[in-house]
Coordinates of C-alpha atoms (C1' of nucleotides) in Angstrom, one line a residue:
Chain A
X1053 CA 107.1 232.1 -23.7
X1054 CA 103.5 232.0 -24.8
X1055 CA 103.8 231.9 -28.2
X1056 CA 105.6 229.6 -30.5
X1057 CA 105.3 228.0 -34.1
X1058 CA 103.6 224.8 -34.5
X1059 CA 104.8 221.5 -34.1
X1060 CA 106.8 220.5 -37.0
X1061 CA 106.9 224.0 -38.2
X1062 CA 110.3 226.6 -38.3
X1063 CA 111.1 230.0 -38.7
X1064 CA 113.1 230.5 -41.9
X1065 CA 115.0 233.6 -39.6
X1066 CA 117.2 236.4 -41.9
X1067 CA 120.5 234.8 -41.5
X1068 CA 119.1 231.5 -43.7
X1069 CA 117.1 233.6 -45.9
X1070 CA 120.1 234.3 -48.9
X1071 CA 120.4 230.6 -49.0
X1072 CA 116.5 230.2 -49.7
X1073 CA 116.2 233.2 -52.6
X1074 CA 119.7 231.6 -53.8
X1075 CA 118.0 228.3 -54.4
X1076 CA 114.9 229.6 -55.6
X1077 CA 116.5 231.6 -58.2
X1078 CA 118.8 228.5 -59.5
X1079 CA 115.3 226.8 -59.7
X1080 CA 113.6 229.2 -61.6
X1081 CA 116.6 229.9 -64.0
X1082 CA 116.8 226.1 -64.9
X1083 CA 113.0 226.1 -65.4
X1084 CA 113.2 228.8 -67.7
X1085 CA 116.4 227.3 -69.7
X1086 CA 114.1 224.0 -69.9
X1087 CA 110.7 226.2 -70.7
X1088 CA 108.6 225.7 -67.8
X1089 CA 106.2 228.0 -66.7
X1090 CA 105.8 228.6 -63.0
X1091 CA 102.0 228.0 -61.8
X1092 CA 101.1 229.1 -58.4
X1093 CA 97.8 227.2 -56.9
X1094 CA 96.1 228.0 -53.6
X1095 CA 97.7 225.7 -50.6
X1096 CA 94.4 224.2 -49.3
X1097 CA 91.4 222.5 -51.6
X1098 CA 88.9 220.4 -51.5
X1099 CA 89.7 217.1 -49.6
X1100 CA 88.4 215.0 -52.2
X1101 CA 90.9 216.0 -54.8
X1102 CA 93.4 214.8 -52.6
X1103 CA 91.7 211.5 -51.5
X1104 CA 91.1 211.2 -55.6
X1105 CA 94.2 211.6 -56.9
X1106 CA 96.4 210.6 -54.2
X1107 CA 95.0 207.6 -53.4
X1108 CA 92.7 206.6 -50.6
X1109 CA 94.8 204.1 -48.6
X1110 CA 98.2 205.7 -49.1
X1111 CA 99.7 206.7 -45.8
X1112 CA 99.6 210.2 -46.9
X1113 CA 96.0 210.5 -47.4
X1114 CA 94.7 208.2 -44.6
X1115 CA 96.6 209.7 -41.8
X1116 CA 99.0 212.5 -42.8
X1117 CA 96.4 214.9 -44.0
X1118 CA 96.2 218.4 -42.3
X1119 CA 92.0 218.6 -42.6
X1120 CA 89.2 220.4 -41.4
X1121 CA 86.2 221.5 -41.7
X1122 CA 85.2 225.5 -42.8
X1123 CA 82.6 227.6 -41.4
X1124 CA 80.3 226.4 -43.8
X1125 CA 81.3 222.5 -43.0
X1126 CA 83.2 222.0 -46.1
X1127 CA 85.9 219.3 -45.7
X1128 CA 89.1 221.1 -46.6
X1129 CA 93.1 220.1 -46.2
X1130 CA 96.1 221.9 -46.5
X1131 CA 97.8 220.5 -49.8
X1132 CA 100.2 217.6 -49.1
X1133 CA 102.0 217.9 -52.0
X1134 CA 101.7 220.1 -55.7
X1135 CA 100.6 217.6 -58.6
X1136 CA 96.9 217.4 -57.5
X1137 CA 96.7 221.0 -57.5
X1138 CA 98.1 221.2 -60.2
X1139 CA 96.5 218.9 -62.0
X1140 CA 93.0 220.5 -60.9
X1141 CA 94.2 223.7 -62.3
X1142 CA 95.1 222.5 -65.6
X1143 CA 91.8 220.9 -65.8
X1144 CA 89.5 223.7 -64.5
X1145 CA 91.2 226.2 -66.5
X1146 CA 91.6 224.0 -70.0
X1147 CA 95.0 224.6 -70.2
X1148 CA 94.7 221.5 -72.4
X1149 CA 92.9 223.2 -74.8
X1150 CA 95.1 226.6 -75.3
X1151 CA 98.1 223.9 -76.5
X1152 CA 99.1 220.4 -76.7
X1153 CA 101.4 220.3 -74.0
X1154 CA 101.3 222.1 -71.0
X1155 CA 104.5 222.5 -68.7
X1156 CA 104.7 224.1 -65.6
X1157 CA 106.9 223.9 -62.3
X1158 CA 105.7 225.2 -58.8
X1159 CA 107.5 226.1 -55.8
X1160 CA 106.0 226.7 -52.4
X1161 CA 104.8 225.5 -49.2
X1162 CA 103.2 221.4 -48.2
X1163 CA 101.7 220.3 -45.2
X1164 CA 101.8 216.5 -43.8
X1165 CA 100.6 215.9 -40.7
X1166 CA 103.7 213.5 -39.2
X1167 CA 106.1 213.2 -36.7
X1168 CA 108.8 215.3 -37.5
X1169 CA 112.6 214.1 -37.8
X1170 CA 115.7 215.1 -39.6
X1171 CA 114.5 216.2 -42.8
X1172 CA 111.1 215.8 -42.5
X1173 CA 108.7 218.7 -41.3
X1174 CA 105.1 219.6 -40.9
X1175 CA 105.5 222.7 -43.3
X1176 CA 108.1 222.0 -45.9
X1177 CA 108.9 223.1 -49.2
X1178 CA 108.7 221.9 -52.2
X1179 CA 109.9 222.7 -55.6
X1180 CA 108.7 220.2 -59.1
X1181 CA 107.1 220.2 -62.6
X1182 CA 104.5 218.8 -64.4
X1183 CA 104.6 218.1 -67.7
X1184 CA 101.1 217.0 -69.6
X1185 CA 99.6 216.2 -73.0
X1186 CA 102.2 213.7 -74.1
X1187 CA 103.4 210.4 -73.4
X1188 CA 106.7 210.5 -74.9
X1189 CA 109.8 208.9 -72.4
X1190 CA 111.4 212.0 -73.9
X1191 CA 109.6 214.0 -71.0
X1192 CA 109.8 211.2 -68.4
X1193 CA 113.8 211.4 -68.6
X1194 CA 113.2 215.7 -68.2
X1195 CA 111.4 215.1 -65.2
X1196 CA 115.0 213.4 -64.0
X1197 CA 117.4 216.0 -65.7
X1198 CA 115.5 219.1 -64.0
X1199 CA 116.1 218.5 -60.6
X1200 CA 119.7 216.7 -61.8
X1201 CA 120.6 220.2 -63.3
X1202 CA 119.7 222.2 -60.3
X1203 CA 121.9 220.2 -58.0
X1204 CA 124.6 220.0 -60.4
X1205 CA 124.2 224.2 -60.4
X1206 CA 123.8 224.4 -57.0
X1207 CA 127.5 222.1 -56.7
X1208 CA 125.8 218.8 -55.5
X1209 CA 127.4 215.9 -57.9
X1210 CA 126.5 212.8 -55.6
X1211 CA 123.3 211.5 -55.7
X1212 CA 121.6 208.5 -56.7
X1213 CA 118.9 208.0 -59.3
X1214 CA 116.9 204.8 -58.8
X1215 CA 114.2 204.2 -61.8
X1216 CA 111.4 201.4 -62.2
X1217 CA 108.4 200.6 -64.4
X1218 CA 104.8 200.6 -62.6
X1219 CA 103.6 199.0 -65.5
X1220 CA 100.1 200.6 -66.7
X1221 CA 96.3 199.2 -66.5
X1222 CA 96.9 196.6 -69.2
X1223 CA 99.7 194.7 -67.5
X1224 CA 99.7 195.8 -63.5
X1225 CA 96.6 193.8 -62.8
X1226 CA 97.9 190.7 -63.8
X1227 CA 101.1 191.2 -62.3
X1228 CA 98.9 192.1 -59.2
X1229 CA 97.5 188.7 -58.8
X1230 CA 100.9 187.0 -59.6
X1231 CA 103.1 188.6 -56.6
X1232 CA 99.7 188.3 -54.7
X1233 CA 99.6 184.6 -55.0
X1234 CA 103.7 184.0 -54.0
X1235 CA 102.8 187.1 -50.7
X1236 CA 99.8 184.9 -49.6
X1237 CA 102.6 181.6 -49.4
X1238 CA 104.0 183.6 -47.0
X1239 CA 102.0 185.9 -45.3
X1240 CA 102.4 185.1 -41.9
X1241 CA 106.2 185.7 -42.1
X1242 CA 105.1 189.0 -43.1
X1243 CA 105.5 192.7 -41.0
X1244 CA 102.3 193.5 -40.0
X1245 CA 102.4 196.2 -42.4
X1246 CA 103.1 194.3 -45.1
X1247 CA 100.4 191.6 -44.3
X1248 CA 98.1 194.8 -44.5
X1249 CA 99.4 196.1 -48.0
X1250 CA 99.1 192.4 -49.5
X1251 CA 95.7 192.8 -50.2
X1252 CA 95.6 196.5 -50.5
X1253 CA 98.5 197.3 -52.3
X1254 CA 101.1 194.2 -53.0
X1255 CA 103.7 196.2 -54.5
X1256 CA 104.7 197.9 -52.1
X1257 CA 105.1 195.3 -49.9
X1258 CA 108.6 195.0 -52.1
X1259 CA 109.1 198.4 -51.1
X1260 CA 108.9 197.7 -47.6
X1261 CA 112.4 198.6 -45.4
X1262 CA 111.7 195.6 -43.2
X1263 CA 114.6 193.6 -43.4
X1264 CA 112.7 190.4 -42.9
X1265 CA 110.2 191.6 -45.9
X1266 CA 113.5 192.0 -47.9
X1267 CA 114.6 188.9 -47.4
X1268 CA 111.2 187.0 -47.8
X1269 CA 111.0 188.5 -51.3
X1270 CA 114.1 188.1 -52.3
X1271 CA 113.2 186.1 -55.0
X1272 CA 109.4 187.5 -56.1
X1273 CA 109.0 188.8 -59.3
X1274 CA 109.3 191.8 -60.3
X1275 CA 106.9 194.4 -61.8
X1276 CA 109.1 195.3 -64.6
X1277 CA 109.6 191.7 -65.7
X1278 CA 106.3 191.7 -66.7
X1279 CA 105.3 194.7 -68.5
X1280 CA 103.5 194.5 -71.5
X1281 CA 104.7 195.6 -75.1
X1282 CA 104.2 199.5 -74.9
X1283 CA 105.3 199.5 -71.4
X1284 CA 108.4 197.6 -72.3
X1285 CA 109.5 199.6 -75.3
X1286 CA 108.6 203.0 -72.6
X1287 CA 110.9 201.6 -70.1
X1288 CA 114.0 200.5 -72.8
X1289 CA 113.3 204.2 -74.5
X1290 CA 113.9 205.8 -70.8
X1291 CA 116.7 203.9 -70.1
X1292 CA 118.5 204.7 -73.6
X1293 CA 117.4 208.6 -73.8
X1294 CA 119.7 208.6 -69.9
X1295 CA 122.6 206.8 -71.5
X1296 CA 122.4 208.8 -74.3
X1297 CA 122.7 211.6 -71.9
X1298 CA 125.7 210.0 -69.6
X1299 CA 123.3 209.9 -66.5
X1300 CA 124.4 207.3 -64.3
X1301 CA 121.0 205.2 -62.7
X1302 CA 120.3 202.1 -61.1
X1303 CA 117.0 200.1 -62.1
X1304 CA 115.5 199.1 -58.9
X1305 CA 112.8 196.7 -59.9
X1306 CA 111.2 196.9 -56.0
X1307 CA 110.5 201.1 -56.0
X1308 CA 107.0 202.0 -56.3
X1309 CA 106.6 205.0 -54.2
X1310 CA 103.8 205.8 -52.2
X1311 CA 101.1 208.0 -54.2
X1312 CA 98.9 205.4 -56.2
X1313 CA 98.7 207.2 -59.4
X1314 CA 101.8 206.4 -60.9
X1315 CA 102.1 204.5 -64.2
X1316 CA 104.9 203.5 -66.2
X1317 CA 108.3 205.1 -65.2
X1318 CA 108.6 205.7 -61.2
X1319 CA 112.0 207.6 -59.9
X1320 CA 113.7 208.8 -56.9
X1321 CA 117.0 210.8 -56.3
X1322 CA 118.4 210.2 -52.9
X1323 CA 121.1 211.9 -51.0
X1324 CA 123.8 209.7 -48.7
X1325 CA 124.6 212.9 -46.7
X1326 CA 121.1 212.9 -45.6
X1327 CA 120.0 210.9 -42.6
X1328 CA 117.3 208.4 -42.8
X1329 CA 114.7 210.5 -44.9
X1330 CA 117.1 210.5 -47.7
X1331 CA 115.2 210.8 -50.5
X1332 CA 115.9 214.2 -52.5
X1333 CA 113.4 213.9 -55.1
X1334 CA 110.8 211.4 -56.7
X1335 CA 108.1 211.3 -59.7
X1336 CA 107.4 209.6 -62.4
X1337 CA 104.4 209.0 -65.5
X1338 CA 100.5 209.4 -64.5
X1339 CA 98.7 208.7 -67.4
X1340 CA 95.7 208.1 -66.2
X1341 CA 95.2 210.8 -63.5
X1342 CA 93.7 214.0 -65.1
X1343 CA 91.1 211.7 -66.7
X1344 CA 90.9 210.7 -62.9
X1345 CA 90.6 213.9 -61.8
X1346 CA 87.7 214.5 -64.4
X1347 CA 89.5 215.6 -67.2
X1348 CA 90.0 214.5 -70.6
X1349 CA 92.3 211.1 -71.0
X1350 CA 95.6 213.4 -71.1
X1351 CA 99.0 211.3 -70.3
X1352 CA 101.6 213.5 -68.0
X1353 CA 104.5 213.1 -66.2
X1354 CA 106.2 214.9 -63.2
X1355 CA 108.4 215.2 -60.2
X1356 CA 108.4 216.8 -56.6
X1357 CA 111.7 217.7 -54.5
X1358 CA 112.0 219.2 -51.0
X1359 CA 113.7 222.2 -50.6
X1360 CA 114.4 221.3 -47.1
X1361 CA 116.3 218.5 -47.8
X1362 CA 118.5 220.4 -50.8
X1363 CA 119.1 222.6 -48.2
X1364 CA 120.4 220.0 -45.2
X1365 CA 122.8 218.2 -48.3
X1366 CA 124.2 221.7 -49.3
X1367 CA 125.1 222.5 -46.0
X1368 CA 126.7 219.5 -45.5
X1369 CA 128.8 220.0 -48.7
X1370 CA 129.2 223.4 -47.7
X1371 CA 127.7 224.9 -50.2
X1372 CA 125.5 228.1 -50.5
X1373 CA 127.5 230.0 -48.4
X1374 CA 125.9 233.4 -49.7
X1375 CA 126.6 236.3 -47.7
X1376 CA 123.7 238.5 -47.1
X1377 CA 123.4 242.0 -48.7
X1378 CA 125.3 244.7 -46.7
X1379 CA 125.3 248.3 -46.9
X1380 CA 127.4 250.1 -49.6
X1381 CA 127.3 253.4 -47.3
X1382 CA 126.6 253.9 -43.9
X1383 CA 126.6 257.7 -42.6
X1384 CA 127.2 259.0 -39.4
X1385 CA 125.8 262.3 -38.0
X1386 CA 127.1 264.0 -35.1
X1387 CA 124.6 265.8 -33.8
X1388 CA 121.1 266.4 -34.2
X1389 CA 121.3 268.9 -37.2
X1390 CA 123.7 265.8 -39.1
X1391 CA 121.2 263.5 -37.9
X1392 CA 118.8 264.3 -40.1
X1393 CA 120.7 265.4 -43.1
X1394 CA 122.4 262.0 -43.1
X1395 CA 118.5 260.6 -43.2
X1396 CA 117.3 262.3 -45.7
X1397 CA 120.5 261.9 -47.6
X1398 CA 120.3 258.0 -47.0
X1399 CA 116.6 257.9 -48.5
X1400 CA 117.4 260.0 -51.3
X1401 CA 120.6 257.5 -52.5
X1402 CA 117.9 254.6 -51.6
X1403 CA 115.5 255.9 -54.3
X1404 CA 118.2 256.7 -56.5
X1405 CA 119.5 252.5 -56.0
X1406 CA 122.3 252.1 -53.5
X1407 CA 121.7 250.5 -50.3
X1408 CA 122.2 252.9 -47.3
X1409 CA 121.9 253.3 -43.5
X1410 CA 122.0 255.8 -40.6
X1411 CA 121.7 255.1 -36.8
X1412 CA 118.7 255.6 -35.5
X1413 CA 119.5 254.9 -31.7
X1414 CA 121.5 258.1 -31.5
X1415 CA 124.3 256.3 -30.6
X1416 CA 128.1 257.6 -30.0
X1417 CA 130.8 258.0 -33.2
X1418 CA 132.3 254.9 -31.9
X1419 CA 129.4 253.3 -31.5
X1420 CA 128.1 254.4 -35.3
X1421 CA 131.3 252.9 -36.2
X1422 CA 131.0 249.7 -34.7
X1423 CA 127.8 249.4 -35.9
X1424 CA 128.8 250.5 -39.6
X1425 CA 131.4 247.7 -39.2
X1426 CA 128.9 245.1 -38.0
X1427 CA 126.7 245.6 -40.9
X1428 CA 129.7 245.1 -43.0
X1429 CA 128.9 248.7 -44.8
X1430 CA 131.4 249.0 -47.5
X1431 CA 132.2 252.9 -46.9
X1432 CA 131.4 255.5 -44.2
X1433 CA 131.2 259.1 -44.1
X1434 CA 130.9 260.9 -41.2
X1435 CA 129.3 264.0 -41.2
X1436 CA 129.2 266.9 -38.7
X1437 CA 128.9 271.0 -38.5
X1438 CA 131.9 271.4 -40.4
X1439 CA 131.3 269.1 -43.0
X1440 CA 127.5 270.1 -43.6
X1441 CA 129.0 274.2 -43.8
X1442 CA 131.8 273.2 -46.4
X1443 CA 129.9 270.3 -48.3
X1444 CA 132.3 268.1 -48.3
X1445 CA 133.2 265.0 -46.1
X1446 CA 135.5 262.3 -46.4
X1447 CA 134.8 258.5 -47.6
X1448 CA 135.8 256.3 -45.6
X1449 CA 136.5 252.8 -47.3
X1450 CA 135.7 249.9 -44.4
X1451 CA 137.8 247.4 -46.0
X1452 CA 141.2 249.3 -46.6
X1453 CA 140.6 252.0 -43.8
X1454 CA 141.2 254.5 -46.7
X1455 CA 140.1 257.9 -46.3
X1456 CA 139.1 260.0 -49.5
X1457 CA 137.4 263.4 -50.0
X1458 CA 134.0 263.2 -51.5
X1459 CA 131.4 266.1 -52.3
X1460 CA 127.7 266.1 -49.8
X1461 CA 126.1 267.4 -52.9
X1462 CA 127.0 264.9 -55.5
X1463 CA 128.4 261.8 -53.4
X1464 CA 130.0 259.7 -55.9
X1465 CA 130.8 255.9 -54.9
X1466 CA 133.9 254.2 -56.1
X1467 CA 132.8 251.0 -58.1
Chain B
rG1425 C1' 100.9 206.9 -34.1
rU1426 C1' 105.3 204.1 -31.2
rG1427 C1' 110.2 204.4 -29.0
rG1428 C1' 115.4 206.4 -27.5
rC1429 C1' 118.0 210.8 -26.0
rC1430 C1' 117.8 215.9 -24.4
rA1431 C1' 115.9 220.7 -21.9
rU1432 C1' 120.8 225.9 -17.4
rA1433 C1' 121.9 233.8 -20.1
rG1434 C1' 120.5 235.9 -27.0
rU1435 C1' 123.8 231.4 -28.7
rU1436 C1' 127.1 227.0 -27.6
rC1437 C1' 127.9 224.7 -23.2
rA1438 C1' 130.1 223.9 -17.7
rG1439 C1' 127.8 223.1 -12.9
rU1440 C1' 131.6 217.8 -8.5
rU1441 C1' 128.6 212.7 -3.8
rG1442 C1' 121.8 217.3 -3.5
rG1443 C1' 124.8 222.4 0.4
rU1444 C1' 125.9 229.9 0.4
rU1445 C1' 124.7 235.6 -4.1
rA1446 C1' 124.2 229.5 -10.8
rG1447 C1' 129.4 230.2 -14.2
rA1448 C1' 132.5 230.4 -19.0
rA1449 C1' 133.0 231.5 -24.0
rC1450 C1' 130.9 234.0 -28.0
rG1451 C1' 127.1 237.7 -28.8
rC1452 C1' 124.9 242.4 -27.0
rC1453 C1' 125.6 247.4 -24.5
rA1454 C1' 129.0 251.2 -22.6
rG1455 C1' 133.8 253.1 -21.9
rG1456 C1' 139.5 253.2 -23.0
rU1457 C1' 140.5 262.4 -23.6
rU1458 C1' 138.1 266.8 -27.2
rG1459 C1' 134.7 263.6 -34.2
rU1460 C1' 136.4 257.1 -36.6
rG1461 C1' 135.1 250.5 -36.9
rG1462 C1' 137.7 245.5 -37.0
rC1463 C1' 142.4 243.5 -32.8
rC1464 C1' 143.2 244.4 -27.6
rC1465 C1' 141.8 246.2 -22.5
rU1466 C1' 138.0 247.5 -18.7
rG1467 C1' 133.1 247.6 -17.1
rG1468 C1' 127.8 246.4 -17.6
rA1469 C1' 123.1 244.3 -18.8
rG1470 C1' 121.0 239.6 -19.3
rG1471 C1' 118.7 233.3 -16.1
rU1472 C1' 111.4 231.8 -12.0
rC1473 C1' 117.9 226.4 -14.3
rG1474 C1' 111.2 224.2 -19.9
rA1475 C1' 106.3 223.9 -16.7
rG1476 C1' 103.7 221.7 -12.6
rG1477 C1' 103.9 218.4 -8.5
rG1478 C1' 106.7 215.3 -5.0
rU1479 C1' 111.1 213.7 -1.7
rU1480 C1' 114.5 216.6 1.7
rC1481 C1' 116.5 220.9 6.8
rA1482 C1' 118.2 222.0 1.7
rA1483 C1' 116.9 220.5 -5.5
rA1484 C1' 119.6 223.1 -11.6
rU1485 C1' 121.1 218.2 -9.4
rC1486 C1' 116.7 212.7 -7.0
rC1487 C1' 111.4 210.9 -8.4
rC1488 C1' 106.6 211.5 -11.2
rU1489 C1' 103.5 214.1 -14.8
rC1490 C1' 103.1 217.4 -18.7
rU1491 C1' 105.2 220.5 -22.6
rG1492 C1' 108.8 221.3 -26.2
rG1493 C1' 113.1 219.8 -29.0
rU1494 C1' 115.9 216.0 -31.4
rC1495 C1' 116.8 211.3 -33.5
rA1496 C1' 114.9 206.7 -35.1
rC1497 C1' 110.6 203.4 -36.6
rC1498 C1' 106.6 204.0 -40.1
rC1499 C1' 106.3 206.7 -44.5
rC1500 C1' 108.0 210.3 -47.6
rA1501 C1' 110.2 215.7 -50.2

RNA sequence: GUGGCCAUAGUUCAGUUGGUUAGAACGCCAGGUUGUGGCCCUGGAGGUCGAGGGUUCAAAUCCCUCUGGUCACCCCA
């Protein structure tokens, strides 16, 4: 074969396709109940705006990136992931300035340059929200409820939500230089990627899956033990706004996620019936990114969920089993002169609103039939000489095998 | 980027210790009396055995390289 997709890249083929626009629209329907507006960006940009926002030493950025340089050598990469974009959008086009808060959801494609694995592609998809102009925890626990509500509607009820505080730039320096201190006691017990992050990134160094790392930290402390005041009261507000609401979460004082710009509340959603990429969904508070980004100081919150993944843990609970649309009528013509009255006939009921088909292989009756049957068309009418001179035919109904007289002129459809 | 496993019809897979024209099921196509599907029956098409090299009288089968897939590490959606 000489041609085939990329690496890390799939065909979303017909078959899978009802599945897709079945989650899309339960996406956008709970977007709209919670008043999200969708915003569609373009899927490359600048690199910078990812490097900026992102963070240069996150894994993403420093060797996940799909980049490259245009005709007119401008560095651009194919967008690994929809806040940035967003963000850029909200800035360039003062969104800020048309209203207070702005919030918007996006769904569409992301690119990370990795080794793929269960649940983890080169393309994937991505669905999430952005909320920005307040700092309220009010919005921080809607970032968790969105995606919550679409897998509940979409019949998924076991999931884990793990929050944690980030802190903000008041009290995550300090904090930064505490954990820093106890790592350095035992840095050469370290993974070598954790001996790397010490200096460049301690907190995730209690993020790391190492078991070894676990086990060495055991016993650190722990960002959200040392939050200041406001970041405190932020955290306590999150945590009694999803009690309030009956949403079950654990506080996992080691998550930090892997984007730098998160401040305050961080959060992930993770599946069980995925394999070892099992997180569903993750987000949190970025307070200080749009001013990063060259914006006004605007606080803002959001979340990002793969569509990929929704789609692995639905099929596993066997769910989404949505049959793909079928034919209300299929015709079949005898011979040449029903041939083409059954076409013309089939276009005309397609402009008037019902979906209809003909052969166009000039196949046998039987095979008409077995191909009406196939497609799952819910009636057939088979027309011939005698049935084009007396203008009437006979309905056949698929399911029951029932035959019933119908008029050619005015073909009437039982409902 | 590193590692394990895998690669045979459209699909899922068989294929003995290397040995004749590489099989099955499902799918597809066509028939089973003059114009009717589903079940059933009959027949048919469809494979450079991932690619290249090597060992051998002989390779789908053994060896090497590459490519692709898959899973895991790392990280993340």
């Amino acid at each position: 074969m000489k041609f085939r997709t990329i690496k890390g890249t799939k065909d979303i083929l017909p078959e899978e396709t009802a599945g897709w626009q079945n989650v899309e629209s339960v996406i956008r329907r709970v977007m709209r109940n919670f008043n999200y507006q969708e915003i569609r960006t373009p899927t490359f940009e600048q690199t910078g705006l990812f490097a900026r926002s992102i963070g240069e030493l996150t894994d993403i950025v420093s060797k996940e990136m799909y980049t490259f340089l245009d005709r007119s050598e401008e560095s651009i990469t194919l967008r690994p992931e929809g806040t940035a974009a967003t963000l850029r959008a909200y800035i360039q086009n003062n969104l800020g300035e048309q209203s207070p808060l702005t919030k918007v959801y996006y769904i569409g494609p992301m690119f990370r340059q990795e080794r793929p694995q269960a649940g983890r592609l080169r393309q994937f998809h991505q669905f999430g929200a952005e909320a920005l102009g307040a700092s309220s925890p009010q919005l921080d626990v809607e970032m968790m409820v969105l995606p919550l509500e679409i897998y509940k509607q979409l019949g998924i009820d076991h999931f884990s939500l793990k929050i944690n505080s980030v802190g903000c730039e008041k009290c995550r320096p300090a904090y930064k230089q505490l954990l820093q201190t106890e790592l350095r006691k035992i840095f050469t017990q370290l993974s070598h990627d954790s001996q790397v992050r010490v200096e460049q990134n301690p907190l995730r160094v209690l993020d790391s899956k190492d078991k070894k790392d676990r086990e060495l930290t055991a016993g650190m402390p722990l960002m959200n033990e040392h939050l200041c005041e406001e970041c405190t009261v932020h955290f306590a507000s999150v945590r009694s706004l999803l009690d309030a609401l009956n949403i079950p979460y654990e506080v996992d004082g080691r998550l930090v996620r892997g984007l730098d710009y998160y401040t305050k509340t961080a959060f992930e959603i993770t599946s069980t019936a995925l394999g070892s990429q099992d997180a569903l969904a993750g987000g949190g508070r970025y307070d200080l990114l749009v001013e990063e980004l060259g914006g006004k100081q605007t606080p803002g919150v959001g979340f990002a969920a793969g569509i990929e993944r929704l789609l692995i843990v639905l099929s596993k609970l066997n769910e989404n089993k949505i049959a793909s649309s079928a034919p209300v009528i299929f015709f079949v013509g005898l011979d040449e002169t029903a041939r083409i009255w059954t076409f013309l006939k089939t276009n005309e009921l397609r402009r008037q609103g019902t979906c209809a088909e003909v052969d166009y292989l000039g196949r046998s009756v039987k095979s008409q039939m077995r191909e009406a049957n196939r497609q799952q068309a819910q009636y057939v009418i088979v027309v011939g000489e005698q049935e084009l001179k007396t203008k009437t035919a006979k309905l056949k109904n698929m399911h029951t095998g029932e035959e019933t007289a119908v008029s050619l002129e005015k073909i009437e459809i039982p409902s």
